[in-house]
Short mmCIF file of C-alpha atoms and ligand atoms in Angstrom, two decimals:
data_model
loop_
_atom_site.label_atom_id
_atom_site.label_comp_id
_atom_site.label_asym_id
_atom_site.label_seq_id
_atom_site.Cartn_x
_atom_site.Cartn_y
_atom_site.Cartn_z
CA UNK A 1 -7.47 121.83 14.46
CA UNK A 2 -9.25 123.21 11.43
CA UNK A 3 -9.86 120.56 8.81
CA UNK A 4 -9.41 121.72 5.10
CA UNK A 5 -11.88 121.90 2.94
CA UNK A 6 -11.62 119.32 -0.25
CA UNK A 7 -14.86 119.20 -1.21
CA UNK A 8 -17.42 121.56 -2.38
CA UNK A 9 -21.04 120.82 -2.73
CA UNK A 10 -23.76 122.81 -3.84
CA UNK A 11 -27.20 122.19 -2.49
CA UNK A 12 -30.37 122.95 -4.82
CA UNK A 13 -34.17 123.19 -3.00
CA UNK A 14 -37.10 122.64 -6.06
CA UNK A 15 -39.31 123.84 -3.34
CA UNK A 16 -39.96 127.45 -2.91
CA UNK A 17 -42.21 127.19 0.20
CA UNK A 18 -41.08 127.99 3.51
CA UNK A 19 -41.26 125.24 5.37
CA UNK A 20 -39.86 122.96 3.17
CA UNK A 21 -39.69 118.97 3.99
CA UNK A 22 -37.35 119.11 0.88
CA UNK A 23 -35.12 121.77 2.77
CA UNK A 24 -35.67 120.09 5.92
CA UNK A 25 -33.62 116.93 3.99
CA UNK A 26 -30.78 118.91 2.58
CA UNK A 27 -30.11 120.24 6.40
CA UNK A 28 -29.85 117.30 7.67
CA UNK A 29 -27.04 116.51 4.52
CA UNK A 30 -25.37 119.87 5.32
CA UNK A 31 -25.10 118.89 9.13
CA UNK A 32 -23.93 115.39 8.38
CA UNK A 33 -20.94 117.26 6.02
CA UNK A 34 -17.23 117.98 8.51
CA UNK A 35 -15.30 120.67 7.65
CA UNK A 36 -13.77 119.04 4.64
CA UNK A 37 -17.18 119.75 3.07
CA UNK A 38 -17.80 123.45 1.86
CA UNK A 39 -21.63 123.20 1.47
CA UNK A 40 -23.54 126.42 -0.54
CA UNK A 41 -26.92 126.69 -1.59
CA UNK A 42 -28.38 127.59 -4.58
CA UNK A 43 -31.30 129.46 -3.39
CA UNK A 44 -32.25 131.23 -6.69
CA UNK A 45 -34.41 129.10 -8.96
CA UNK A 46 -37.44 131.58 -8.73
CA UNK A 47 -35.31 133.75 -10.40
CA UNK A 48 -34.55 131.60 -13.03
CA UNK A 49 -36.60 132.54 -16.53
CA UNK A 50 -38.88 129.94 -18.42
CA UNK A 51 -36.38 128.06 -20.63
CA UNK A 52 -36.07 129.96 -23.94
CA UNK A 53 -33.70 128.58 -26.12
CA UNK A 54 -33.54 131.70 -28.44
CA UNK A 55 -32.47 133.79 -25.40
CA UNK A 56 -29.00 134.64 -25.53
CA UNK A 57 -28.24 136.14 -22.45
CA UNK A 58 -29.36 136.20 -18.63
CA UNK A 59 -27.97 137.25 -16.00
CA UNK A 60 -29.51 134.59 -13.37
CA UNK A 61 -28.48 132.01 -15.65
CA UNK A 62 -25.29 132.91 -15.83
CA UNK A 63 -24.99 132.56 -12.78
CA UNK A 64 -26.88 129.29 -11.96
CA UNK A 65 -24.33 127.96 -14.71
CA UNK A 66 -21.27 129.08 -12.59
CA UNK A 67 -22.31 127.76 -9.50
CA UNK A 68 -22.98 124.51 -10.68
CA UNK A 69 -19.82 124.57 -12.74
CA UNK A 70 -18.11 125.58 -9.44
CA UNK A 71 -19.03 122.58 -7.43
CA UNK A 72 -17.42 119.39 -7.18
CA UNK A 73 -20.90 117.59 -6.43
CA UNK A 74 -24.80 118.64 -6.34
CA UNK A 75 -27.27 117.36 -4.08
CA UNK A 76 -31.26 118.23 -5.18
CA UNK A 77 -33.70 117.79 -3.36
CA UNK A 78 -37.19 118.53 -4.63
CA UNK A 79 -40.84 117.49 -4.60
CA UNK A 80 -43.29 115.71 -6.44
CA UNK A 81 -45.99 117.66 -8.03
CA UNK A 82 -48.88 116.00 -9.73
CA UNK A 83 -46.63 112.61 -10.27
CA UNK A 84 -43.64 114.91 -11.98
CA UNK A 85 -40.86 116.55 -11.62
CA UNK A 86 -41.49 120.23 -9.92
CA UNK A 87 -41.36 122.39 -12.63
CA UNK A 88 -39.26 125.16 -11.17
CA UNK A 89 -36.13 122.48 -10.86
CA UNK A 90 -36.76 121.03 -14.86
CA UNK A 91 -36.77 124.50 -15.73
CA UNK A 92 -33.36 125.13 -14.41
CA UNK A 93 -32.44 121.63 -15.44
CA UNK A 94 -33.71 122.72 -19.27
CA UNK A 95 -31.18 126.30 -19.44
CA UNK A 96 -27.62 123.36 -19.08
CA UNK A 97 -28.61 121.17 -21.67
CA UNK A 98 -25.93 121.86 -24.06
CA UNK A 99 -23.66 123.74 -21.73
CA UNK A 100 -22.62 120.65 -19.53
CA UNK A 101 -21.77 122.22 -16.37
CA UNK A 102 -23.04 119.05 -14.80
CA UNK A 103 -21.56 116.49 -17.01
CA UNK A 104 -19.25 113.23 -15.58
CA UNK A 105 -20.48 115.24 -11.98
CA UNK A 106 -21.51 113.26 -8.58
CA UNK A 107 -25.08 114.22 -8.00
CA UNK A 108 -27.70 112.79 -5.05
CA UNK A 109 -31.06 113.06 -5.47
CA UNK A 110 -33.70 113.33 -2.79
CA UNK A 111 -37.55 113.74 -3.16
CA UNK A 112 -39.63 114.23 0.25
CA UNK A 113 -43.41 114.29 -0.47
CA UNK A 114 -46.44 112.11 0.31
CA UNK A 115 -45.25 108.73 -1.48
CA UNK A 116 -41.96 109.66 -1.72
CA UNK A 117 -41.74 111.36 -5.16
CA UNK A 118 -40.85 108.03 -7.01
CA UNK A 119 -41.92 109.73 -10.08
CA UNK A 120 -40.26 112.88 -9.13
CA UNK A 121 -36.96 110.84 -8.52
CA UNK A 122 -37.11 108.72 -11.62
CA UNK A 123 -37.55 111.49 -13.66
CA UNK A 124 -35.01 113.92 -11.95
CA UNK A 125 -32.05 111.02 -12.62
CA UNK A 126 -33.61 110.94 -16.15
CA UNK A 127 -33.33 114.81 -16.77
CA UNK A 128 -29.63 114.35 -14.81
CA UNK A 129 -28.80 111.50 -16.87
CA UNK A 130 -29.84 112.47 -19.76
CA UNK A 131 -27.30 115.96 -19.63
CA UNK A 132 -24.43 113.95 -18.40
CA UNK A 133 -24.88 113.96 -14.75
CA UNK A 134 -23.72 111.03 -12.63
CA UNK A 135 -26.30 110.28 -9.91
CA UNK A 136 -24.79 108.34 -7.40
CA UNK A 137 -27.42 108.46 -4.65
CA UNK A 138 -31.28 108.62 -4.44
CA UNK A 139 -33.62 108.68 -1.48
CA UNK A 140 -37.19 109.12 -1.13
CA UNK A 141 -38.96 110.43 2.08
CA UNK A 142 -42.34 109.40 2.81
CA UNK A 143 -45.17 111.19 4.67
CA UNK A 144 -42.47 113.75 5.66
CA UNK A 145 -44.26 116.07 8.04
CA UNK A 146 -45.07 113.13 10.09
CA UNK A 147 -41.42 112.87 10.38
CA UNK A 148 -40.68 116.54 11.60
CA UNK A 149 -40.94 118.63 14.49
CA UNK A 150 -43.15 122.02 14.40
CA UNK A 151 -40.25 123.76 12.73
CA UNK A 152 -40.31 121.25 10.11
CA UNK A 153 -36.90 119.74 11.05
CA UNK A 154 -36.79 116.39 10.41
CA UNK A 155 -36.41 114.16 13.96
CA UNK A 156 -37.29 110.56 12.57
CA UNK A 157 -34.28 108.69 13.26
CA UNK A 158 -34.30 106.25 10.30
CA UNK A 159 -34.75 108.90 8.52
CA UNK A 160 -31.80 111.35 9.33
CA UNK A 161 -29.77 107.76 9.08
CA UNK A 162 -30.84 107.42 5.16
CA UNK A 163 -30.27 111.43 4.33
CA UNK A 164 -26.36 110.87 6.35
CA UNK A 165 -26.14 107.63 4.13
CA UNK A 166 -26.86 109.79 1.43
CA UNK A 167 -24.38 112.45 2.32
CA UNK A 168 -21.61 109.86 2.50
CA UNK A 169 -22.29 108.16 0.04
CA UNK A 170 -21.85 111.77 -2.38
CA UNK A 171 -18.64 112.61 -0.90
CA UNK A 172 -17.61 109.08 -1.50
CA UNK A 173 -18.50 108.98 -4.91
CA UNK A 174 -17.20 112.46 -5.45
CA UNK A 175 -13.65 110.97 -4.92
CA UNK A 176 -13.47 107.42 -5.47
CA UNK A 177 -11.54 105.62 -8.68
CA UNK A 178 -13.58 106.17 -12.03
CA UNK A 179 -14.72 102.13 -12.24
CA UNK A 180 -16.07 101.89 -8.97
CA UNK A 181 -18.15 105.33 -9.28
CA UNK A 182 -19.87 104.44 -12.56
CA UNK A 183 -20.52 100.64 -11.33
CA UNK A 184 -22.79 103.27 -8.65
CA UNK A 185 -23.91 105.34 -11.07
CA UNK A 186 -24.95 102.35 -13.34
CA UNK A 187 -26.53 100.32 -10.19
CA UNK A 188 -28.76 103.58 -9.06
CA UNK A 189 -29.91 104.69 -12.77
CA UNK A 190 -30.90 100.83 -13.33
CA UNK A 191 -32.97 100.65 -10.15
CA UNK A 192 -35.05 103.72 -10.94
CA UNK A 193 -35.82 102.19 -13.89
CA UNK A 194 -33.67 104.67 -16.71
CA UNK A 195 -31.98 103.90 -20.04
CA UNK A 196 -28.50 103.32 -18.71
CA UNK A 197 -27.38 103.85 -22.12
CA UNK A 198 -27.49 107.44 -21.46
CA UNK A 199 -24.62 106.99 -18.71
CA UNK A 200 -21.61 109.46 -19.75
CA UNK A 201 -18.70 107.62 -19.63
CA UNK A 202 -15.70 108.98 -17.55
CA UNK A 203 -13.75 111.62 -19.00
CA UNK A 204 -10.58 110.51 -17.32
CA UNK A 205 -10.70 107.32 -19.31
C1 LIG B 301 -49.88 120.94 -6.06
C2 LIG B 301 -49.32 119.77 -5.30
C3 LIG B 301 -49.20 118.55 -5.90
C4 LIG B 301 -48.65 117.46 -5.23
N1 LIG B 301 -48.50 116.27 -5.87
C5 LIG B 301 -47.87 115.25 -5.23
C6 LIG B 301 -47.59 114.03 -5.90
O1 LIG B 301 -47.91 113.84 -7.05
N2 LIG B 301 -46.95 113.06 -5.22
C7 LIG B 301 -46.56 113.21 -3.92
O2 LIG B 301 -45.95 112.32 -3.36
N3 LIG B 301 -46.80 114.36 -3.25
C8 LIG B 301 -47.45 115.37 -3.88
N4 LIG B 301 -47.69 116.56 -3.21
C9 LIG B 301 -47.28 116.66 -1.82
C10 LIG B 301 -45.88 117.23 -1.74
O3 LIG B 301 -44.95 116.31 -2.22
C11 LIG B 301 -45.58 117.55 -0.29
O4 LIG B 301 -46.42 118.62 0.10
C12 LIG B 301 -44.14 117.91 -0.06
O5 LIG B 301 -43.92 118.02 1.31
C13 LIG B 301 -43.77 119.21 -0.73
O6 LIG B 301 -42.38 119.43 -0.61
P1 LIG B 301 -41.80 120.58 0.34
O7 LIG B 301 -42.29 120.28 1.74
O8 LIG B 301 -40.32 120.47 0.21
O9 LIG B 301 -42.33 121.90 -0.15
C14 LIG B 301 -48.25 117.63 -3.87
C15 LIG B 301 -48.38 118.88 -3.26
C16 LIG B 301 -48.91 119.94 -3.96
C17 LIG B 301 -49.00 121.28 -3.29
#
């Protein structure tokens, strides 16, 4: 019997090469998701203009606003570049701050690169944070392409455990009571090391 879909998650890549460890993660999430999962990718942030905040219109942003609007959850999944964020994913982060579409919203956060984008992670729940996001799941992936096949699908058992954890532990958030998710939200944000002051509190409140 067809399950029915309840959920809907939208998956962003801040890597724009093509074999992408980063990618490589968020298949492994989209695999782990059952049919009560509608998974979609944002695949456009090379479209995305340098943030301008005397530009008034664009038509790429509209749209990455509406997708992320359109989502009950966001997973992101991007690498570390010289110990930051990559700047094609702050970029996109930059053009919603003020707009909200992520605000009081389940996001997972994943960073595959050499040491496992610890800077890249602490600063991507900062950005998240920071505009409202709740980030209820982080995971870093070390030394990834020892930890994929030639395709550059990931086949390291511990690690395909951590990424499903991950995936659960989204959906989870995505519908559990308001407490419980921002005691999560409050326990990751504190571990990375972030002002938890900047937590949005639940709207349902
Ligand atoms: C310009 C450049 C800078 C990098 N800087 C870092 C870094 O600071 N920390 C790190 O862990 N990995 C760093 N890496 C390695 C990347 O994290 C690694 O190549 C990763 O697999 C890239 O993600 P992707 O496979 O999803 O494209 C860097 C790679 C490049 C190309």
């Amino acid at each position: 019997m067809m399950g029915t879909v309840v959920l809907r998650i939208l998956t962003v890549c801040g890597s724009l090469q093509r074999l992408s460890a980063n990618r490589a993660a968020i298949d492994v999430a989209s695999g782990f998701w059952g049919t009560d999962v509608a998974v979609e990718e944002f695949a456009d942030l090379v479209r995305i203009p340098p943030f301008d905040p005397d530009a008034v219109a664009d038509t790429e942003v509209d749209e990455w606003r509406a997708r992320l609007a359109a989502a009950d959850a966001v997973l992101f999944a991007s690498p570390e570049y010289a110990g930051a964020i990559a700047g094609t994913l702050k970029n996109a982060l930059d053009w919603i701050v003020g707009s909200g579409e992520l605000y009081a919203k389940p996001v997972g956060v994943i960073s595959a690169g050499t040491s496992g984008g610890v800077h890249a992670r602490r600063m991507t729940i900062q950005t998240l944070t920071w505009q409202g996001a709740h980030v209820v799941a982080e995971l870093g992936i070390t030394m990834p392409r020892s930890k994929t096949d030639d395709d550059g699908a990931f086949v390291d058992g511990p690690t395909i455990a951590a990424i499903n954890s991950l995936a659960a532990t989204l959906v989870a958030a995505s519908t559990m009571a308001s407490q419980q998710r921002l005691a999560l939200v409050h326990d990751v944000v504190r571990a990375a090391g972030v002002d938890e002051a900047h937590i949005a509190p639940l709207t349902d409140d």
